[in-house]
Short mmCIF file of C-alpha atoms in Angstrom, two decimals:
data_model
loop_
_atom_site.label_atom_id
_atom_site.label_comp_id
_atom_site.label_asym_id
_atom_site.label_seq_id
_atom_site.Cartn_x
_atom_site.Cartn_y
_atom_site.Cartn_z
CA MET A 1 77.81 81.56 132.81
CA GLU A 2 79.57 84.79 131.80
CA VAL A 3 80.05 85.26 128.08
CA ASP A 4 83.56 86.23 127.02
CA LYS A 5 83.86 89.88 126.13
CA PRO A 6 84.64 90.72 122.49
CA ARG A 7 88.31 91.45 121.89
CA VAL A 8 89.12 94.47 119.71
CA LEU A 9 92.57 95.40 118.40
CA LEU A 10 93.38 99.06 117.70
CA ILE A 11 95.96 99.50 114.96
CA TYR A 12 97.48 102.99 114.99
CA THR A 13 99.15 104.00 111.72
CA GLY A 14 99.42 107.74 112.29
CA GLY A 15 97.26 110.77 111.65
CA THR A 16 95.59 113.52 113.66
CA ILE A 17 93.68 111.14 115.93
CA GLY A 18 96.96 110.01 117.50
CA MET A 19 98.20 113.50 118.32
CA MET A 20 98.21 115.39 121.61
CA LYS A 21 98.47 119.15 121.94
CA ASP A 22 101.03 120.59 124.32
CA TYR A 23 99.03 123.50 125.72
CA LYS A 24 102.16 125.34 126.84
CA THR A 25 103.78 125.40 123.39
CA GLY A 26 100.82 124.66 121.12
CA ALA A 27 102.86 121.92 119.41
CA LEU A 28 101.41 118.54 118.49
CA ARG A 29 103.14 115.37 119.59
CA ALA A 30 102.41 111.68 119.16
CA PHE A 31 100.09 110.12 121.72
CA LYS A 32 101.21 106.90 123.46
CA PHE A 33 98.32 104.48 122.97
CA GLU A 34 99.32 102.30 125.91
CA TYR A 35 97.92 105.16 128.04
CA ILE A 36 94.65 105.29 126.12
CA TYR A 37 92.50 104.46 129.18
CA ASP A 38 94.04 107.42 131.04
CA ARG A 39 93.17 109.80 128.21
CA ILE A 40 89.74 108.30 127.42
CA PRO A 41 88.42 106.75 130.66
CA GLU A 42 85.05 106.18 128.96
CA LEU A 43 86.61 103.19 127.19
CA SER A 44 86.57 101.26 130.46
CA HIS A 45 82.76 101.27 130.26
CA LEU A 46 82.73 99.45 126.92
CA ASP A 47 81.83 95.79 127.17
CA CYS A 48 84.95 94.59 125.36
CA VAL A 49 88.67 94.03 125.79
CA ILE A 50 90.76 96.61 123.95
CA GLU A 51 94.41 96.19 123.04
CA THR A 52 96.64 98.30 120.82
CA VAL A 53 99.45 97.90 118.33
CA SER A 54 101.16 100.74 116.44
CA PHE A 55 103.31 101.29 113.40
CA GLU A 56 106.93 101.50 114.51
CA LYS A 57 106.93 105.04 113.14
CA ALA A 58 103.61 106.87 112.80
CA ILE A 59 103.14 108.19 109.28
CA ASP A 60 101.19 111.09 107.88
CA SER A 61 98.46 109.67 105.69
CA SER A 62 99.78 111.75 102.78
CA ASP A 63 102.76 109.38 102.81
CA MET A 64 100.57 106.26 102.69
CA ASN A 65 101.54 103.76 99.99
CA PRO A 66 100.84 100.11 99.03
CA GLN A 67 103.58 98.79 101.32
CA HIS A 68 101.82 100.44 104.27
CA TRP A 69 98.57 98.75 103.17
CA VAL A 70 100.42 95.44 103.30
CA ASP A 71 101.73 96.33 106.79
CA ILE A 72 98.17 96.97 108.04
CA ALA A 73 96.87 93.80 106.40
CA GLU A 74 99.68 91.72 107.92
CA MET A 75 98.93 93.09 111.39
CA ILE A 76 95.33 91.94 110.94
CA GLU A 77 96.50 88.60 109.53
CA GLN A 78 98.88 87.97 112.45
CA HIS A 79 96.24 88.77 115.08
CA TYR A 80 93.18 87.53 113.19
CA ASP A 81 92.41 84.51 115.37
CA SER A 82 92.94 86.39 118.64
CA TYR A 83 90.46 89.25 118.11
CA ASP A 84 86.82 89.68 117.18
CA GLY A 85 87.29 92.99 115.39
CA PHE A 86 89.84 95.56 114.32
CA VAL A 87 89.88 99.38 114.39
CA VAL A 88 92.45 101.06 112.15
CA LEU A 89 93.36 104.58 113.26
CA HIS A 90 94.44 106.46 110.16
CA GLY A 91 94.89 110.00 108.86
CA SER A 92 91.77 111.16 107.07
CA ASP A 93 93.38 112.48 103.87
CA THR A 94 93.97 109.06 102.27
CA MET A 95 91.70 106.95 104.46
CA SER A 96 89.32 106.14 101.58
CA TYR A 97 92.22 104.77 99.52
CA SER A 98 93.42 102.57 102.39
CA ALA A 99 89.93 101.34 103.28
CA SER A 100 89.38 100.47 99.60
CA ALA A 101 92.71 98.64 99.46
CA LEU A 102 92.03 96.56 102.57
CA SER A 103 88.55 95.66 101.30
CA PHE A 104 90.17 93.97 98.28
CA MET A 105 93.18 92.56 100.14
CA LEU A 106 91.32 90.78 102.95
CA GLU A 107 89.69 87.97 101.00
CA GLY A 108 87.31 85.81 103.03
CA LEU A 109 87.01 88.41 105.80
CA THR A 110 84.46 87.40 108.47
CA LYS A 111 85.24 90.09 111.05
CA PRO A 112 84.82 93.88 111.12
CA VAL A 113 87.70 96.14 110.12
CA ILE A 114 86.73 99.73 110.92
CA PHE A 115 88.84 102.66 109.72
CA THR A 116 88.50 105.88 111.67
CA GLY A 117 90.35 109.07 112.47
CA SER A 118 89.58 112.64 113.40
CA GLN A 119 89.80 116.23 112.27
CA LEU A 120 91.13 117.40 115.66
CA PRO A 121 93.76 115.74 117.90
CA ILE A 122 92.64 113.37 120.65
CA GLY A 123 93.69 115.85 123.36
CA ASP A 124 91.89 118.87 121.89
CA LEU A 125 88.99 120.24 123.94
CA ARG A 126 86.55 120.06 121.02
CA THR A 127 87.93 116.90 119.49
CA ASP A 128 85.86 114.55 117.37
CA ALA A 129 88.40 111.80 118.08
CA LYS A 130 86.71 110.38 121.19
CA GLU A 131 83.30 109.75 119.64
CA ASN A 132 84.81 108.35 116.45
CA LEU A 133 87.05 106.00 118.41
CA ILE A 134 84.49 104.85 121.00
CA THR A 135 81.78 104.07 118.45
CA SER A 136 84.24 102.38 116.08
CA ILE A 137 85.26 100.05 118.93
CA GLN A 138 81.60 99.32 119.72
CA LEU A 139 80.93 98.47 116.08
CA ALA A 140 84.07 96.31 115.87
CA GLY A 141 82.92 94.29 118.89
CA MET A 142 79.30 93.91 117.83
CA LYS A 143 78.08 90.30 117.68
CA GLU A 144 74.81 88.48 117.14
CA ASN A 145 74.36 84.81 117.99
CA GLY A 146 78.11 84.50 118.37
CA GLU A 147 78.84 85.92 114.89
CA ALA A 148 80.21 89.30 113.91
CA VAL A 149 77.39 91.55 112.69
CA ILE A 150 79.77 93.41 110.35
CA GLN A 151 82.02 91.30 108.15
CA GLU A 152 83.64 93.86 105.89
CA VAL A 153 85.99 96.84 105.78
CA CYS A 154 84.18 100.02 106.84
CA LEU A 155 84.91 103.65 107.59
CA TYR A 156 83.36 105.42 110.59
CA PHE A 157 83.33 109.19 110.89
CA GLU A 158 81.04 111.72 112.57
CA TYR A 159 78.18 109.42 113.62
CA LYS A 160 78.06 107.39 110.38
CA LEU A 161 79.44 104.03 109.29
CA TYR A 162 80.11 103.60 105.58
CA ARG A 163 81.38 100.79 103.37
CA GLY A 164 85.06 101.72 103.12
CA ASN A 165 85.43 101.30 99.37
CA ARG A 166 82.42 103.54 98.72
CA THR A 167 83.77 106.60 100.51
CA THR A 168 85.37 109.86 99.46
CA LYS A 169 86.74 112.62 101.65
CA ILE A 170 84.62 115.66 100.84
CA ASN A 171 85.70 118.27 103.37
CA ALA A 172 89.06 119.25 104.86
CA GLU A 173 87.57 121.24 107.78
CA HIS A 174 84.16 119.90 108.80
CA PHE A 175 83.78 117.03 111.25
CA GLN A 176 81.56 115.37 108.65
CA ALA A 177 84.53 114.82 106.35
CA PHE A 178 83.38 111.77 104.37
CA ALA A 179 80.48 110.82 102.14
CA SER A 180 79.26 107.69 100.39
CA MET A 181 77.34 109.12 97.47
CA ASN A 182 76.40 105.90 95.73
CA TYR A 183 75.70 103.53 98.61
CA PRO A 184 73.58 103.91 101.77
CA THR A 185 75.00 104.45 105.24
CA LEU A 186 75.53 101.11 107.04
CA ALA A 187 75.01 102.40 110.58
CA GLU A 188 74.34 105.62 112.42
CA SER A 189 75.13 106.65 115.97
CA GLY A 190 72.51 108.67 117.80
CA VAL A 191 70.70 108.01 121.05
CA HIS A 192 70.87 104.40 119.85
CA LEU A 193 73.40 102.73 117.58
CA LYS A 194 71.33 101.74 114.54
CA VAL A 195 72.72 99.21 112.02
CA TRP A 196 70.98 98.69 108.67
CA LYS A 197 71.81 95.01 108.19
CA GLU A 198 70.20 94.88 104.74
CA TYR A 199 73.01 97.07 103.40
CA LEU A 200 75.87 95.04 104.87
CA LEU A 201 77.74 92.47 102.80
CA PRO A 202 76.21 88.99 103.33
CA ARG A 203 77.78 87.09 106.21
CA LYS A 204 80.34 84.48 105.21
CA ARG A 205 80.43 81.22 107.14
CA ASN A 206 83.55 79.08 107.44
CA ALA A 207 85.52 81.38 105.12
CA THR A 208 89.29 81.42 105.50
CA LEU A 209 91.16 84.71 105.46
CA LYS A 210 93.59 85.14 102.59
CA VAL A 211 95.58 88.35 102.21
CA TRP A 212 96.48 89.76 98.79
CA LYS A 213 99.80 91.63 98.99
CA GLU A 214 100.76 92.59 95.42
CA PHE A 215 100.25 95.94 93.70
CA ASP A 216 101.36 97.31 90.33
CA GLN A 217 101.96 101.03 90.75
CA ASP A 218 102.44 101.79 87.04
CA VAL A 219 99.04 103.49 86.98
CA ALA A 220 97.64 107.01 86.78
CA ILE A 221 94.47 109.01 87.31
CA ILE A 222 93.76 111.47 84.48
CA LYS A 223 91.03 114.04 84.99
CA LEU A 224 89.57 115.45 81.78
CA PHE A 225 88.77 119.15 81.52
CA PRO A 226 87.50 121.43 78.75
CA GLY A 227 90.58 122.55 76.84
CA ILE A 228 92.80 119.54 77.49
CA THR A 229 95.22 119.35 74.58
CA GLU A 230 96.43 116.48 72.45
CA VAL A 231 100.02 117.15 73.58
CA THR A 232 99.08 116.91 77.26
CA LEU A 233 96.97 113.76 76.95
CA ARG A 234 99.45 112.04 74.64
CA ALA A 235 102.31 112.81 77.04
CA MET A 236 100.45 111.18 79.94
CA LEU A 237 99.24 108.14 78.01
CA SER A 238 102.66 107.62 76.40
CA ILE A 239 104.55 107.02 79.67
CA PRO A 240 106.60 103.94 78.72
CA THR A 241 105.83 101.95 81.90
CA LEU A 242 102.13 102.86 82.08
CA LYS A 243 99.81 99.85 82.39
CA GLY A 244 96.54 101.24 83.66
CA VAL A 245 94.62 104.52 83.83
CA VAL A 246 91.55 105.71 85.69
CA LEU A 247 90.07 108.29 83.33
CA GLU A 248 87.79 110.75 85.13
CA THR A 249 85.23 111.79 82.52
CA PHE A 250 82.22 114.10 82.47
CA GLY A 251 78.72 113.17 83.64
CA SER A 252 77.76 109.58 82.89
CA GLY A 253 81.09 108.80 81.22
CA ASN A 254 81.29 111.37 78.44
CA ALA A 255 84.51 112.60 76.84
CA PRO A 256 85.54 114.80 73.89
CA THR A 257 84.52 113.42 70.50
CA GLN A 258 87.34 115.04 68.50
CA GLN A 259 89.24 112.53 66.41
CA TRP A 260 92.60 113.34 68.01
CA PHE A 261 91.22 112.44 71.44
CA LEU A 262 89.82 109.12 70.26
CA ASP A 263 93.04 108.32 68.39
CA VAL A 264 95.24 108.95 71.46
CA VAL A 265 93.04 106.79 73.70
CA LYS A 266 92.86 104.02 71.06
CA GLU A 267 96.65 104.02 70.64
CA ALA A 268 97.09 103.54 74.40
CA ILE A 269 94.59 100.66 74.49
CA ASP A 270 96.28 99.04 71.50
CA ARG A 271 99.58 99.18 73.44
CA GLY A 272 97.92 97.21 76.24
CA VAL A 273 97.05 100.04 78.64
CA HIS A 274 93.84 99.29 80.54
CA ILE A 275 91.63 102.40 80.78
CA VAL A 276 88.80 102.56 83.32
CA ASN A 277 86.14 105.24 82.87
CA VAL A 278 84.80 106.81 86.09
CA THR A 279 82.73 109.94 86.51
CA GLN A 280 84.08 113.19 87.94
CA CYS A 281 80.69 113.75 89.58
CA SER A 282 80.43 113.15 93.31
CA GLY A 283 77.55 110.76 92.73
CA GLY A 284 76.10 108.80 89.86
CA SER A 285 77.29 106.14 87.48
CA VAL A 286 79.18 105.76 84.21
CA ILE A 287 76.90 104.33 81.52
CA LEU A 288 79.04 103.89 78.42
CA GLY A 289 77.04 104.41 75.25
CA LYS A 290 74.24 106.38 76.91
CA TYR A 291 75.32 109.40 74.88
CA GLU A 292 77.22 109.65 71.62
CA ALA A 293 80.12 111.21 73.57
CA SER A 294 80.82 107.86 75.27
CA GLU A 295 79.79 105.45 72.50
CA ALA A 296 83.22 105.57 70.82
CA LEU A 297 84.99 104.82 74.12
CA LYS A 298 82.80 101.76 74.59
CA ARG A 299 83.58 100.48 71.07
CA MET A 300 87.35 100.78 71.52
CA GLY A 301 87.42 98.80 74.78
CA VAL A 302 87.43 101.40 77.56
CA ILE A 303 86.19 99.71 80.77
CA GLY A 304 83.04 101.25 82.24
CA GLY A 305 83.60 101.80 85.95
CA LYS A 306 79.87 102.12 86.72
CA ASP A 307 79.47 103.82 90.15
CA ILE A 308 82.93 103.02 91.58
CA THR A 309 84.86 105.83 93.29
CA SER A 310 88.19 107.01 91.89
CA GLU A 311 89.89 105.88 95.12
CA SER A 312 88.51 102.38 94.80
CA ALA A 313 89.07 102.25 91.04
CA ILE A 314 92.79 103.03 91.20
CA VAL A 315 93.48 100.53 94.00
CA LYS A 316 91.49 97.82 92.19
CA LEU A 317 93.49 98.56 89.04
CA MET A 318 96.79 98.15 90.91
CA ILE A 319 95.64 94.74 92.17
CA PHE A 320 94.13 93.49 88.90
CA LEU A 321 97.32 94.32 87.00
CA LYS A 322 99.09 91.79 89.25
CA LYS A 323 96.56 89.05 88.50
CA ASN A 324 97.52 86.66 85.72
CA ILE A 325 94.50 87.21 83.48
CA SER A 326 94.05 87.94 79.79
CA SER A 327 93.09 91.38 78.49
CA LYS A 328 89.57 90.18 77.61
CA GLU A 329 89.07 88.57 81.01
CA PHE A 330 90.45 91.71 82.69
CA LYS A 331 87.72 93.86 81.12
CA ILE A 332 84.98 91.45 82.22
CA LYS A 333 86.21 90.80 85.75
CA TYR A 334 87.08 94.42 86.57
CA LYS A 335 83.43 95.38 86.08
CA GLU A 336 82.31 92.76 88.63
CA SER A 337 81.89 93.74 92.26
CA ILE A 338 84.30 91.79 94.45
CA ALA A 339 83.92 93.66 97.77
CA GLY A 340 80.74 95.67 97.32
CA GLU A 341 82.59 98.49 95.51
CA ILE A 342 80.25 98.55 92.49
#
């Protein structure tokens, strides 16, 4: 008896991967994904059924916003029962933000959602788009004993699969554009496609998909630097509508110890602004109180972000601000990992 082939849905939002070069003019134009088998005949050799759906208007990932995250999530929600996995084609610039967002939005996810893109257009002679797309589809269709091997939101780029909410774009030119500094690679494509199952989120059985669709955008990321002035910091933390801040500090969570700095931060917290401390370093973790320079922040109620990325931290903040929880509960729950982000 022939086993049904896995069904994978490609969701095209925009970005370089969906562009074709006109070799006569050199101009880039949008690629029609209904002709994807003509452009990438190798797809016909994959042991799965591939179908596509696109945003009505492809967007540059620099224009990505929470409403677009909801659009992607709703496409997955609408087609969830009809497909075994999903591949989201997305511009690379804000892909880590979107992958982080979907990881929090898709509660009870039991199927793979793989974000991918490319540094060169799909029609370019040296493109990285084909490999990224083909392997992402393979990963999205991967099953074991009738269950999806991957049951989380991931990001695949240049031979490596990462947990989506652990990634950061590190290079604007290299094919290896992303890194996951604080969590191991989930899979790697070489002669064989190797998946490290011990690093995947535990499989969920009989979970029901629920999609979170609310974001509070009254947030900011503030990066500290030597020489930041009281006027500058006060101006940013005094924005009347501000509700949450991701504060990028030095090293393991350290910040200036001058009294004016502590006073400005304390005033914001007393007004109800939630401040999450993340490190500016590419890798490593915030450990509030490890040094004297972070002890005062810990005492006044700054939330230690541990090893969360800035991309994941800001999206999580937008979501948590929409949850009906007390300030004390907010501080406790934010520090808990809800999708493998910490």
